[in-house]
Structures are given as structure tokens and as C-alpha cells.
Tab-separated table of C-alpha atoms in Angstrom:
chain	number	residue	atom	x	y	z
A	1	MET	CA	-20.753	-38.997	7.376
A	2	PRO	CA	-17.464	-37.041	7.647
A	3	ALA	CA	-17.710	-33.362	8.600
A	4	LYS	CA	-17.207	-30.870	5.820
A	5	SER	CA	-13.753	-29.321	6.051
A	6	LYS	CA	-13.656	-25.616	6.820
A	7	ARG	CA	-12.265	-23.318	4.148
A	8	PRO	CA	-8.854	-21.932	5.165
A	9	CYS	CA	-8.988	-18.313	6.281
A	10	ILE	CA	-6.534	-16.358	4.124
A	11	GLY	CA	-5.500	-12.738	4.536
A	12	LEU	CA	-3.447	-10.265	2.535
A	13	ALA	CA	-1.448	-7.458	4.169
A	14	LEU	CA	0.049	-4.697	2.031
A	15	ALA	CA	2.492	-2.114	3.369
A	16	GLY	CA	2.926	1.441	2.133
A	17	GLY	CA	5.588	3.024	-0.003
A	18	GLY	CA	4.030	5.840	-2.013
A	19	PRO	CA	3.318	5.445	-5.741
A	20	VAL	CA	6.516	3.401	-6.178
A	21	GLY	CA	5.411	0.957	-3.487
A	22	GLY	CA	1.895	0.653	-4.872
A	23	ILE	CA	3.135	-0.118	-8.376
A	24	TYR	CA	5.614	-2.670	-7.049
A	25	GLU	CA	2.856	-4.380	-5.050
A	26	VAL	CA	0.616	-4.653	-8.102
A	27	GLY	CA	3.376	-6.276	-10.161
A	28	ALA	CA	4.217	-8.657	-7.320
A	29	LEU	CA	0.554	-9.561	-6.833
A	30	ALA	CA	0.194	-10.356	-10.531
A	31	ALA	CA	3.078	-12.823	-10.258
A	32	LEU	CA	1.617	-14.405	-7.123
A	33	ALA	CA	-1.832	-14.700	-8.705
A	34	GLU	CA	-0.365	-16.560	-11.692
A	35	ALA	CA	1.773	-18.956	-9.692
A	36	CYS	CA	-0.470	-19.750	-6.699
A	37	GLU	CA	-3.129	-22.155	-7.920
A	38	GLY	CA	-6.294	-22.114	-5.839
A	39	ALA	CA	-5.749	-18.522	-4.719
A	40	ASP	CA	-8.249	-15.943	-5.941
A	41	PHE	CA	-6.746	-12.589	-4.992
A	42	ASN	CA	-10.180	-10.994	-5.256
A	43	ASP	CA	-11.722	-13.529	-2.868
A	44	PHE	CA	-9.496	-13.645	0.196
A	45	ASP	CA	-11.227	-13.450	3.560
A	46	ILE	CA	-9.326	-10.435	4.906
A	47	TYR	CA	-7.527	-7.503	3.286
A	48	VAL	CA	-5.331	-5.118	5.263
A	49	GLY	CA	-3.784	-2.064	3.654
A	50	VAL	CA	-1.569	0.782	4.825
A	51	SER	CA	-0.876	3.961	2.834
A	52	SER	CA	-0.475	3.076	-0.874
A	53	GLY	CA	-1.084	-0.545	0.110
A	54	GLY	CA	-4.527	0.626	1.210
A	55	PHE	CA	-5.334	1.724	-2.333
A	56	VAL	CA	-4.338	-1.701	-3.687
A	57	ALA	CA	-6.128	-3.626	-0.918
A	58	ALA	CA	-9.345	-1.643	-1.425
A	59	ALA	CA	-9.214	-2.254	-5.179
A	60	LEU	CA	-8.694	-6.007	-4.716
A	61	ALA	CA	-11.566	-6.203	-2.224
A	62	ASN	CA	-13.706	-4.504	-4.877
A	63	GLY	CA	-12.960	-7.157	-7.491
A	64	LEU	CA	-10.208	-5.447	-9.487
A	65	SER	CA	-7.652	-8.123	-10.389
A	66	PRO	CA	-3.879	-7.543	-10.095
A	67	ALA	CA	-3.508	-7.683	-13.889
A	68	ARG	CA	-6.244	-5.094	-14.318
A	69	LEU	CA	-4.667	-2.861	-11.682
A	70	ALA	CA	-1.376	-3.086	-13.562
A	71	GLY	CA	-3.114	-1.823	-16.685
A	72	MET	CA	-4.703	1.032	-14.724
A	73	LEU	CA	-1.418	2.146	-13.171
A	74	VAL	CA	0.519	2.266	-16.431
A	75	GLY	CA	-2.404	3.266	-18.658
A	76	LYS	CA	-2.407	0.175	-20.887
A	77	GLY	CA	-5.374	-1.946	-21.902
A	78	ALA	CA	-7.750	-0.440	-19.342
A	79	ASP	CA	-10.642	1.961	-19.636
A	80	GLU	CA	-9.942	3.126	-16.067
A	81	VAL	CA	-6.579	4.755	-15.383
A	82	PHE	CA	-4.887	5.890	-12.180
A	83	ASP	CA	-2.182	8.475	-12.844
A	84	PRO	CA	0.160	9.251	-9.899
A	85	ASP	CA	0.353	12.825	-11.207
A	86	VAL	CA	-2.912	13.510	-9.363
A	87	LEU	CA	-0.860	13.422	-6.151
A	88	LEU	CA	1.205	16.445	-7.211
A	89	HIS	CA	-1.495	19.130	-7.030
A	90	PRO	CA	-0.521	21.836	-4.506
A	91	ALA	CA	-2.568	21.989	-1.301
A	92	VAL	CA	-3.850	25.475	-2.087
A	93	GLY	CA	-6.577	25.360	0.561
A	94	GLU	CA	-4.056	24.450	3.252
A	95	TYR	CA	-1.690	27.221	2.083
A	96	TRP	CA	-4.472	29.811	2.240
A	97	TYR	CA	-5.669	28.674	5.672
A	98	ARG	CA	-2.156	28.917	7.141
A	99	LEU	CA	-1.481	32.237	5.416
A	100	ARG	CA	-4.524	33.785	7.113
A	101	THR	CA	-3.121	32.817	10.521
A	102	LEU	CA	0.202	34.578	9.892
A	103	PRO	CA	-0.716	38.214	10.754
A	104	PRO	CA	-2.226	37.462	14.186
A	105	LEU	CA	0.643	35.099	14.996
A	106	PHE	CA	3.174	37.755	14.002
A	107	TRP	CA	1.627	40.494	16.166
A	108	SER	CA	1.246	38.102	19.084
A	109	SER	CA	4.907	37.139	18.808
A	110	LEU	CA	5.973	40.762	18.554
A	111	ARG	CA	4.009	41.727	21.675
A	112	HIS	CA	5.548	38.778	23.506
A	113	TYR	CA	9.050	39.913	22.550
A	114	LEU	CA	8.470	43.602	23.369
A	115	SER	CA	7.024	42.729	26.776
A	116	ASP	CA	10.512	41.613	27.845
A	117	PRO	CA	13.057	42.212	25.059
A	118	PHE	CA	16.001	41.367	27.301
A	119	GLY	CA	14.412	38.210	28.669
A	120	HIS	CA	13.410	36.647	25.320
A	121	SER	CA	15.504	35.889	22.291
A	122	LEU	CA	14.001	36.665	18.895
A	123	LEU	CA	13.931	32.942	18.061
A	124	GLU	CA	12.083	32.121	21.272
A	125	ALA	CA	9.588	34.969	20.896
A	126	PHE	CA	8.724	34.181	17.280
A	127	GLN	CA	8.718	30.388	17.465
A	128	GLN	CA	4.931	30.291	17.317
A	129	LEU	CA	5.180	31.516	13.716
A	130	GLY	CA	5.821	27.861	12.962
A	131	HIS	CA	2.060	27.338	13.441
A	132	ALA	CA	1.607	29.094	10.091
A	133	LEU	CA	3.608	26.481	8.172
A	134	PRO	CA	1.403	24.243	5.973
A	135	THR	CA	0.921	20.688	7.260
A	136	GLY	CA	1.292	19.314	3.752
A	137	ILE	CA	2.673	20.323	0.375
A	138	PHE	CA	0.283	18.428	-1.891
A	139	ASP	CA	-3.493	18.007	-1.928
A	140	ASN	CA	-4.547	14.372	-1.464
A	141	SER	CA	-8.302	14.974	-1.789
A	142	ALA	CA	-8.009	13.743	-5.393
A	143	ILE	CA	-7.491	10.223	-3.990
A	144	ASP	CA	-10.890	10.331	-2.303
A	145	ALA	CA	-12.601	11.711	-5.413
A	146	LEU	CA	-10.977	9.224	-7.791
A	147	LEU	CA	-11.745	6.199	-5.624
A	148	ARG	CA	-15.338	7.306	-4.993
A	149	GLN	CA	-15.855	7.221	-8.740
A	150	LEU	CA	-13.947	3.954	-9.185
A	151	PHE	CA	-15.895	2.147	-6.457
A	152	SER	CA	-19.282	3.489	-7.604
A	153	ARG	CA	-19.473	1.083	-10.533
A	154	ARG	CA	-21.835	-1.863	-10.385
A	155	GLY	CA	-20.472	-4.775	-8.382
A	156	ARG	CA	-18.205	-2.509	-6.323
A	157	SER	CA	-18.765	-0.664	-3.064
A	158	ASN	CA	-17.358	2.352	-1.246
A	159	ASP	CA	-18.928	1.078	1.986
A	160	PHE	CA	-16.969	-1.298	4.247
A	161	ARG	CA	-20.226	-2.846	5.464
A	162	THR	CA	-21.398	-4.005	2.040
A	163	LEU	CA	-18.130	-5.429	0.734
A	164	ARG	CA	-18.187	-9.198	0.244
A	165	ARG	CA	-14.868	-9.563	2.037
A	166	ARG	CA	-13.471	-7.838	5.095
A	167	LEU	CA	-11.271	-4.827	4.416
A	168	PHE	CA	-9.203	-2.930	6.983
A	169	LEU	CA	-7.377	0.303	6.165
A	170	VAL	CA	-5.023	1.510	8.883
A	171	ALA	CA	-4.370	5.177	9.676
A	172	THR	CA	-2.841	6.961	12.665
A	173	ASP	CA	-4.906	9.239	14.915
A	174	LEU	CA	-2.711	12.343	15.022
A	175	ASP	CA	-3.856	13.528	18.461
A	176	SER	CA	-3.527	10.195	20.254
A	177	GLY	CA	-0.796	8.524	18.194
A	178	GLU	CA	-2.904	5.347	18.067
A	179	ALA	CA	-3.441	3.152	15.037
A	180	VAL	CA	-7.061	2.974	13.835
A	181	ALA	CA	-8.253	0.208	11.509
A	182	PHE	CA	-11.063	1.637	9.389
A	183	GLY	CA	-13.453	-1.172	8.553
A	184	SER	CA	-13.481	-2.477	12.130
A	185	PRO	CA	-16.590	-2.066	14.323
A	186	GLY	CA	-17.083	1.596	15.192
A	187	HIS	CA	-14.943	2.670	12.256
A	188	ASP	CA	-16.818	1.059	9.371
A	189	ASP	CA	-19.182	3.924	8.543
A	190	VAL	CA	-16.375	5.889	6.852
A	191	PRO	CA	-16.273	5.707	3.035
A	192	VAL	CA	-13.537	3.370	1.829
A	193	SER	CA	-12.132	6.128	-0.390
A	194	THR	CA	-11.782	8.527	2.557
A	195	ALA	CA	-10.105	5.844	4.653
A	196	VAL	CA	-7.546	5.276	1.862
A	197	GLN	CA	-6.894	9.013	1.741
A	198	ALA	CA	-6.328	9.118	5.514
A	199	SER	CA	-4.104	6.037	5.532
A	200	ALA	CA	-1.902	7.572	2.821
A	201	ALA	CA	-1.605	11.075	4.335
A	202	LEU	CA	2.172	11.064	4.857
A	203	PRO	CA	2.998	13.998	7.195
A	204	GLY	CA	4.846	16.785	5.451
A	205	LEU	CA	3.667	15.747	1.999
A	206	PHE	CA	-0.096	15.664	2.577
A	207	PRO	CA	-2.291	17.415	5.166
A	208	PRO	CA	-4.012	15.242	7.792
A	209	VAL	CA	-7.504	14.027	6.879
A	210	ARG	CA	-10.292	14.975	9.260
A	211	ILE	CA	-12.864	12.249	9.916
A	212	ALA	CA	-15.604	12.669	12.542
A	213	GLY	CA	-13.691	15.462	14.252
A	214	ARG	CA	-10.390	13.545	14.415
A	215	ASP	CA	-7.283	14.098	12.291
A	216	TYR	CA	-5.607	11.090	10.672
A	217	VAL	CA	-2.247	10.585	8.978
A	218	ASP	CA	-0.316	7.726	7.378
A	219	GLY	CA	-0.832	4.377	9.102
A	220	ALA	CA	2.843	3.455	8.681
A	221	LEU	CA	3.777	5.826	11.510
A	222	ILE	CA	2.939	3.090	14.031
A	223	LYS	CA	3.758	-0.133	12.175
A	224	THR	CA	4.795	-1.073	8.676
A	225	LEU	CA	2.464	-3.956	7.753
A	226	HIS	CA	-0.251	-4.268	10.425
A	227	ALA	CA	-0.563	-7.953	9.520
A	228	SER	CA	-1.654	-8.457	13.125
A	229	VAL	CA	-5.047	-7.024	12.125
A	230	ALA	CA	-5.613	-10.034	9.855
A	231	LEU	CA	-4.193	-12.461	12.422
A	232	ARG	CA	-6.501	-11.182	15.153
A	233	GLU	CA	-9.423	-11.673	12.773
A	234	GLY	CA	-8.558	-15.350	12.473
A	235	ALA	CA	-6.363	-15.530	9.368
A	236	GLU	CA	-4.502	-18.836	9.165
A	237	LEU	CA	-2.340	-17.711	6.258
A	238	VAL	CA	-1.323	-14.089	5.654
A	239	LEU	CA	0.506	-13.143	2.476
A	240	CYS	CA	2.437	-9.903	3.014
A	241	ILE	CA	4.124	-7.536	0.577
A	242	ASN	CA	6.515	-4.843	1.759
A	243	PRO	CA	7.928	-2.774	-1.132
A	244	LEU	CA	10.385	-0.681	0.901
A	245	VAL	CA	13.735	-2.126	1.925
A	246	PRO	CA	16.985	-0.228	2.607
A	247	PHE	CA	19.347	-0.195	-0.352
A	248	ASP	CA	22.753	-1.868	-0.016
A	249	ALA	CA	25.019	0.040	-2.408
A	250	ASP	CA	27.989	-2.250	-1.705
A	251	LEU	CA	25.989	-5.350	-2.559
A	252	ALA	CA	24.627	-3.714	-5.709
A	253	ALA	CA	28.141	-2.738	-6.798
A	254	ARG	CA	29.193	-6.390	-6.743
A	255	ARG	CA	26.412	-7.333	-9.155
A	256	PRO	CA	26.930	-7.151	-12.943
A	257	ARG	CA	25.980	-3.667	-14.120
A	258	ARG	CA	22.953	-3.369	-16.354
A	259	GLU	CA	20.512	-0.707	-17.481
A	260	HIS	CA	18.553	0.790	-14.589
A	261	LEU	CA	15.274	2.700	-14.494
A	262	ALA	CA	17.141	5.726	-13.116
A	263	PRO	CA	20.783	6.886	-12.728
A	264	THR	CA	22.520	5.190	-9.808
A	265	PRO	CA	25.101	7.253	-7.846
A	266	GLU	CA	28.213	5.492	-6.576
A	267	HIS	CA	27.512	6.737	-3.036
A	268	LEU	CA	24.004	7.463	-1.763
A	269	VAL	CA	25.067	10.839	-0.364
A	270	ASP	CA	25.702	11.927	-3.964
A	271	GLY	CA	21.954	11.680	-4.544
A	272	GLY	CA	21.324	14.577	-2.177
A	273	LEU	CA	18.730	15.009	0.560
A	274	PRO	CA	15.874	13.038	-1.093
A	275	VAL	CA	18.031	9.900	-1.399
A	276	VAL	CA	19.410	10.250	2.142
A	277	LEU	CA	15.888	10.674	3.559
A	278	SER	CA	14.598	7.732	1.512
A	279	GLN	CA	17.337	5.450	2.804
A	280	THR	CA	16.765	6.612	6.385
A	281	PHE	CA	13.008	6.076	6.182
A	282	ARG	CA	13.397	2.641	4.594
A	283	ALA	CA	15.907	1.530	7.222
A	284	ILE	CA	13.595	2.593	10.062
A	285	VAL	CA	10.427	0.991	8.724
A	286	HIS	CA	12.187	-2.204	7.656
A	287	SER	CA	13.843	-2.701	11.039
A	288	ARG	CA	10.489	-2.171	12.732
A	289	MET	CA	8.797	-4.602	10.364
A	290	ARG	CA	11.331	-7.334	11.141
A	291	VAL	CA	10.601	-6.935	14.839
A	292	GLY	CA	6.882	-7.232	14.051
A	293	MET	CA	7.403	-10.416	12.002
A	294	ASP	CA	9.212	-12.010	14.946
A	295	ARG	CA	6.313	-11.079	17.245
A	296	TYR	CA	3.793	-12.634	14.876
A	297	ARG	CA	5.627	-15.955	15.109
A	298	HIS	CA	5.450	-15.855	18.908
A	299	LEU	CA	1.889	-14.567	19.298
A	300	TYR	CA	0.270	-16.471	16.430
A	301	GLY	CA	2.308	-19.657	16.231
A	302	GLY	CA	-0.541	-21.569	14.572
A	303	ALA	CA	-0.693	-19.184	11.614
A	304	ASP	CA	1.635	-18.835	8.629
A	305	VAL	CA	2.880	-15.374	7.677
A	306	VAL	CA	4.733	-15.203	4.344
A	307	LEU	CA	6.593	-12.045	3.320
A	308	PHE	CA	7.563	-10.885	-0.168
A	309	GLU	CA	9.790	-7.861	-0.729
A	310	PRO	CA	12.519	-6.566	-3.060
A	311	THR	CA	16.142	-7.556	-2.545
A	312	ARG	CA	18.472	-5.038	-0.914
A	313	ASP	CA	20.506	-4.606	-4.106
A	314	ASP	CA	17.446	-3.675	-6.171
A	315	ALA	CA	18.589	-0.341	-7.593
A	316	ASP	CA	15.619	-0.203	-9.958
A	317	MET	CA	13.213	-0.192	-7.022
A	318	PHE	CA	15.196	2.368	-5.036
A	319	PHE	CA	16.019	4.932	-7.730
A	320	THR	CA	13.092	4.771	-10.156
A	321	ASN	CA	11.126	7.899	-11.038
A	322	VAL	CA	7.527	6.811	-10.583
A	323	PHE	CA	6.142	9.907	-12.301
A	324	SER	CA	7.741	8.898	-15.588
A	325	TYR	CA	5.334	6.858	-17.705
A	326	ARG	CA	8.169	4.660	-18.982
A	327	SER	CA	9.456	4.083	-15.458
A	328	ARG	CA	6.000	3.131	-14.142
A	329	SER	CA	5.572	0.519	-16.858
A	330	ARG	CA	9.036	-0.932	-16.359
A	331	LEU	CA	8.763	-0.945	-12.565
A	332	CYS	CA	5.519	-2.927	-12.679
A	333	GLU	CA	7.098	-5.457	-15.045
A	334	HIS	CA	10.243	-5.485	-12.903
A	335	ALA	CA	8.247	-6.308	-9.745
A	336	TYR	CA	6.408	-9.060	-11.597
A	337	GLN	CA	9.636	-10.703	-12.791
A	338	ARG	CA	11.476	-10.264	-9.473
A	339	THR	CA	8.608	-11.883	-7.584
A	340	ARG	CA	8.539	-14.793	-10.031
A	341	THR	CA	12.266	-15.257	-9.399
A	342	ASP	CA	11.729	-15.070	-5.635
A	343	LEU	CA	8.933	-17.654	-5.783
A	344	TYR	CA	11.095	-20.072	-7.750
A	345	ARG	CA	14.088	-19.573	-5.478
A	346	ARG	CA	11.963	-20.211	-2.366
A	347	ARG	CA	9.796	-22.940	-3.924
A	348	HIS	CA	10.903	-25.693	-1.530
A	349	GLU	CA	10.142	-23.445	1.453
A	350	LEU	CA	6.859	-22.009	0.156
A	351	ALA	CA	5.193	-25.048	-1.444
A	352	PRO	CA	4.515	-26.912	1.854
A	353	ILE	CA	3.218	-23.734	3.509
A	354	LEU	CA	0.800	-23.014	0.686
A	355	GLU	CA	-0.355	-26.626	0.515
A	356	ARG	CA	-1.325	-26.517	4.192
A	357	HIS	CA	-3.942	-23.964	3.170
A	358	GLY	CA	-5.196	-25.608	0.003
A	359	LEU	CA	-2.957	-23.704	-2.433
A	360	HIS	CA	-0.465	-25.076	-4.934
A	361	LEU	CA	2.697	-23.410	-6.235
A	362	ASN	CA	2.828	-23.965	-9.994
A	363	VAL	CA	6.551	-24.358	-10.683
A	364	ALA	CA	5.936	-24.884	-14.420
A	365	VAL	CA	4.521	-21.350	-14.622
A	366	LEU	CA	7.590	-19.990	-12.857
A	367	LYS	CA	9.902	-21.828	-15.260
A	368	ASP	CA	8.204	-20.276	-18.277
A	369	HIS	CA	10.593	-17.412	-19.015
A	370	ARG	CA	8.449	-16.155	-21.888
A	371	ARG	CA	5.812	-14.833	-19.483
A	372	THR	CA	5.516	-11.075	-19.095
A	373	LEU	CA	2.951	-8.831	-17.465
A	374	LEU	CA	2.688	-5.805	-19.734
A	375	HIS	CA	4.512	-6.721	-22.948
A	376	ARG	CA	2.631	-9.595	-24.544
A	377	GLN	CA	3.757	-11.069	-27.846
A	378	LYS	CA	2.303	-9.590	-31.001
A	379	GLY	CA	-1.140	-10.962	-31.673
A	380	HIS	CA	-1.905	-11.457	-28.005
A	381	GLN	CA	-2.307	-7.861	-26.873
A	382	LEU	CA	-5.703	-6.711	-25.665
A	383	GLY	CA	-6.782	-3.369	-27.034
A	384	ALA	CA	-8.728	-0.801	-25.086
A	385	ALA	CA	-12.042	-2.052	-26.486
A	386	THR	CA	-11.301	-5.633	-25.463
A	387	GLY	CA	-10.182	-4.433	-22.037
A	388	ALA	CA	-13.423	-2.518	-21.610
A	389	LEU	CA	-15.447	-5.598	-22.618
A	390	ALA	CA	-13.497	-7.707	-20.120
A	391	SER	CA	-14.268	-5.145	-17.440
A	392	VAL	CA	-18.002	-5.244	-18.189
A	393	LEU	CA	-18.063	-9.053	-18.128
A	394	ASP	CA	-16.051	-9.078	-14.912
A	395	ASP	CA	-18.452	-6.611	-13.267
A	396	LEU	CA	-21.447	-8.666	-14.499
A	397	GLU	CA	-20.003	-11.886	-13.106
A	398	ARG	CA	-19.367	-10.310	-9.686
A	399	TRP	CA	-22.819	-8.688	-9.649
A	400	LEU	CA	-24.436	-12.080	-10.337
A	401	ALA	CA	-22.308	-13.601	-7.592
A	402	SER	CA	-23.383	-10.886	-5.173
A	403	MET	CA	-27.039	-11.533	-6.080
A	404	GLY	CA	-26.457	-15.192	-5.283
A	405	ASP	CA	-25.090	-14.181	-1.890
A	406	SER	CA	-27.999	-11.858	-1.111
A	407	GLY	CA	-29.536	-12.554	2.237
A	408	HIS	CA	-26.109	-13.269	3.721
A	409	SER	CA	-24.201	-10.700	5.732
A	410	GLY	CA	-21.131	-9.238	4.035
A	411	ASN	CA	-19.133	-10.430	7.054
A	412	ASP	CA	-20.621	-13.956	7.232
A	413	ARG	CA	-17.377	-15.918	6.861
A	414	GLU	CA	-16.075	-19.330	7.796
A	415	CYS	CA	-13.287	-17.510	9.552
A	416	TYR	CA	-13.065	-17.003	13.273
A	417	PRO	CA	-11.051	-14.385	15.164
A	418	HIS	CA	-8.292	-15.335	17.562
A	419	ARG	CA	-9.207	-14.692	21.173
A	420	GLY	CA	-7.287	-12.114	23.120
A	421	ASP	CA	-6.183	-8.586	22.334
A	422	HIS	CA	-2.600	-8.788	21.158
A	423	SER	CA	-0.523	-5.975	19.757
A	424	GLY	CA	1.973	-6.380	17.019
């Protein structure tokens, strides 16, 4: 009797990129879920998320489909809504804490200067006043609170150890500079919601998140994707989405002009400091990610790593205002359509890779230009009541499935880790 074939071990790695990146990833995932037959994006073996990608990865591991996430992010057809505006609340507690340290720091600096006024410059003597500067502008505790509530519903879990699939959320230990994968042994007793908050704590924008006496910041400080986490856990196929690429203004200028989500300056410097910093950050993380992708090919030659990302002339992705409701909706649809185009363009390259792992690329779906993500034809739109009913049925189905799996460990997979401790 022939041996039963082992199920392919499939992983998903999602990079960061703030609210813009998260929305792009959801739209891209919706396109992938439609076109990749045999792939259940809520039933992969391994999920790895960094920063905003951590929010999406945690939601997928909890049974929220890409289409449902799209509705949540743009507030359509969903009884649960995630509004990026929650990220704009000032970090009042951090401001107050730093303000209280200012008087003693000032008097200490003054005494230091007066002890040798000719031997110290004013700048040198008062440099410790920088300790009073807040470590973040906005309060990210709302992420923890919102996700705790979201993952408390039946069929979902805020505990890494009880999830049906393995989830890893990567943050950076501020004191050591080391990457920490929450969800791994020794780091799996942290609530999923808190791990997302830590992974998304971009220095300067959000204060570090203290967990078990350690301070954590954005996981993208070390690496962009951390797909190696999934590869070390035995993933044979890793689908990766990176929403941040540097913008090529010259390439975009050669394309036919069309309506954009936001005004596009002729030269990036005309956009001021935010645009210059965005381009700089994107260039750094993208260069580092390319180096990482090359290392994956060398270290894990038996695995397939497939990357999806925007094109470098994608002005909509670079300049959009994510806090505009209209822009959020259009960006999600834009990511969905761009990913469909990318899948069709790369169909001859991707189809054999997917088939090696039991998946099939449905080209007929990609050729159907009538398909949209958020703007269905009249008569086919789901109202809020229908969306709520779908959510209840979805939760019931997953709860019944979890009851059927009772008695089995949440980490009992037909998926075996690669031997050896490789970085990358």
C-alpha cells in the first residue's frame, strides 16, 4: 500500500509599512486568495508578521479572511471595523513622564556647567536634557486594546499556544538590538495583541512596549520580512508580501498620466521632509530585503520563496493618504488589481512553483476583468446585516472545526523544522 503523501508545509511572511502597508497587503492577499486554488489563507502552517504585517498575520491566523479584513479596514460590509485614526492619539502618558524628568535634568546640567564654565560648552553641559524628549509621538496602546477585543470572539484566540496554526510576530529588543519572534518557545506566553503592538512600535512615532521587563520596538529594524523564521520552521513554500519599495519618479514620468490617490510632485524633494524620509526609509529596507532574499536561496535551496510587491512607478502606493476614507478604499482596491496584474504577468513563472506544493494558479480568474474587491455590481453587494451573518457562520464553522481537533496540540503539524540555526 503506497504511503500517504505529506501535506506541503506553507508559510506566509508579511513585512511592515504602517497603515498604508497593511492595507496594501490585505488587497494583495485578497487577489492571491482568489487566484490560488487549493490555498486557504486562513489555514497555512506558519504565519510570520512584522509591524503592520503582524496585525494582518495575526488576523489571518485567527480565521479572518482577506476579503473580510478588507471590509474592516475600509469600513464596508463588516460589523467589525479597524480605523487607522486610532493610531493618531497623542502619547499623553509618555509626555507627562518625560516632563516630570525635566526639572532634575535641568538642575543637574546647570550644576555640571557651573562646576567648570570655561571647560564645558553650554551644548555639552545640557546635552542630557535630551533624556526628557518623548520616545514616541503617538500612543499605540489602542492596538493592544482593539486586538484583545477582536481576538476574544468565539473561534479566535489571543494566545499563541492555543492558535490552530503557528504564528510568529517579530519585534526588536531595544537594549540588545536582537530580533525576537513572539510565538516561539520562551516567547509564547505574551498575548498576541501585545506582540503586535510591540512589533509595530516604530521608534519616534510610538513609544517602546515593555514586556517582561524588556523594551521592544518595530521588528523591521533588523530585517524587512523575517521569512527565515518560516523557513527554519520547515516551510517548503513561503509567500511573501512587501508593500514598501522605493519610488522611481523618472519611471513614473514615462508612464501615461492618470488620476492618482494623492498629488504627485515632479521631484520628490518638492514633497518636503516626509517624502524625503519615506523614500530614504524605503530604499534602505528594500535593499536589505533583496540581500535577505538572496540568502534564502543559498541557505534554503530546497524551499520556494515567492515575493509580491508594488512596482517602483506606483505613485498611488507612495503618495496616498491612508487616513482619508476614500484613499483607504481605493488603495485596497488598487492593491487587489495590481496583484492580479502581477500574477497574470508572472503566470508562466509562478504556476510550476505553486503546482509543486499542490496549488493551482487559476488564469481564468485573472483574465476576468470584471472582478473587483470592494465595488461589486448592483445587486451583489452584501449589506451590514448579511456581513454580520457571514461572520457568525464563519465563527461557527471554525469553532466546530476546533472541536473536531480537540485532543490535538495546536502545534501538531505535518511540518518539520530545518536543522541548523541559520540567520537571514
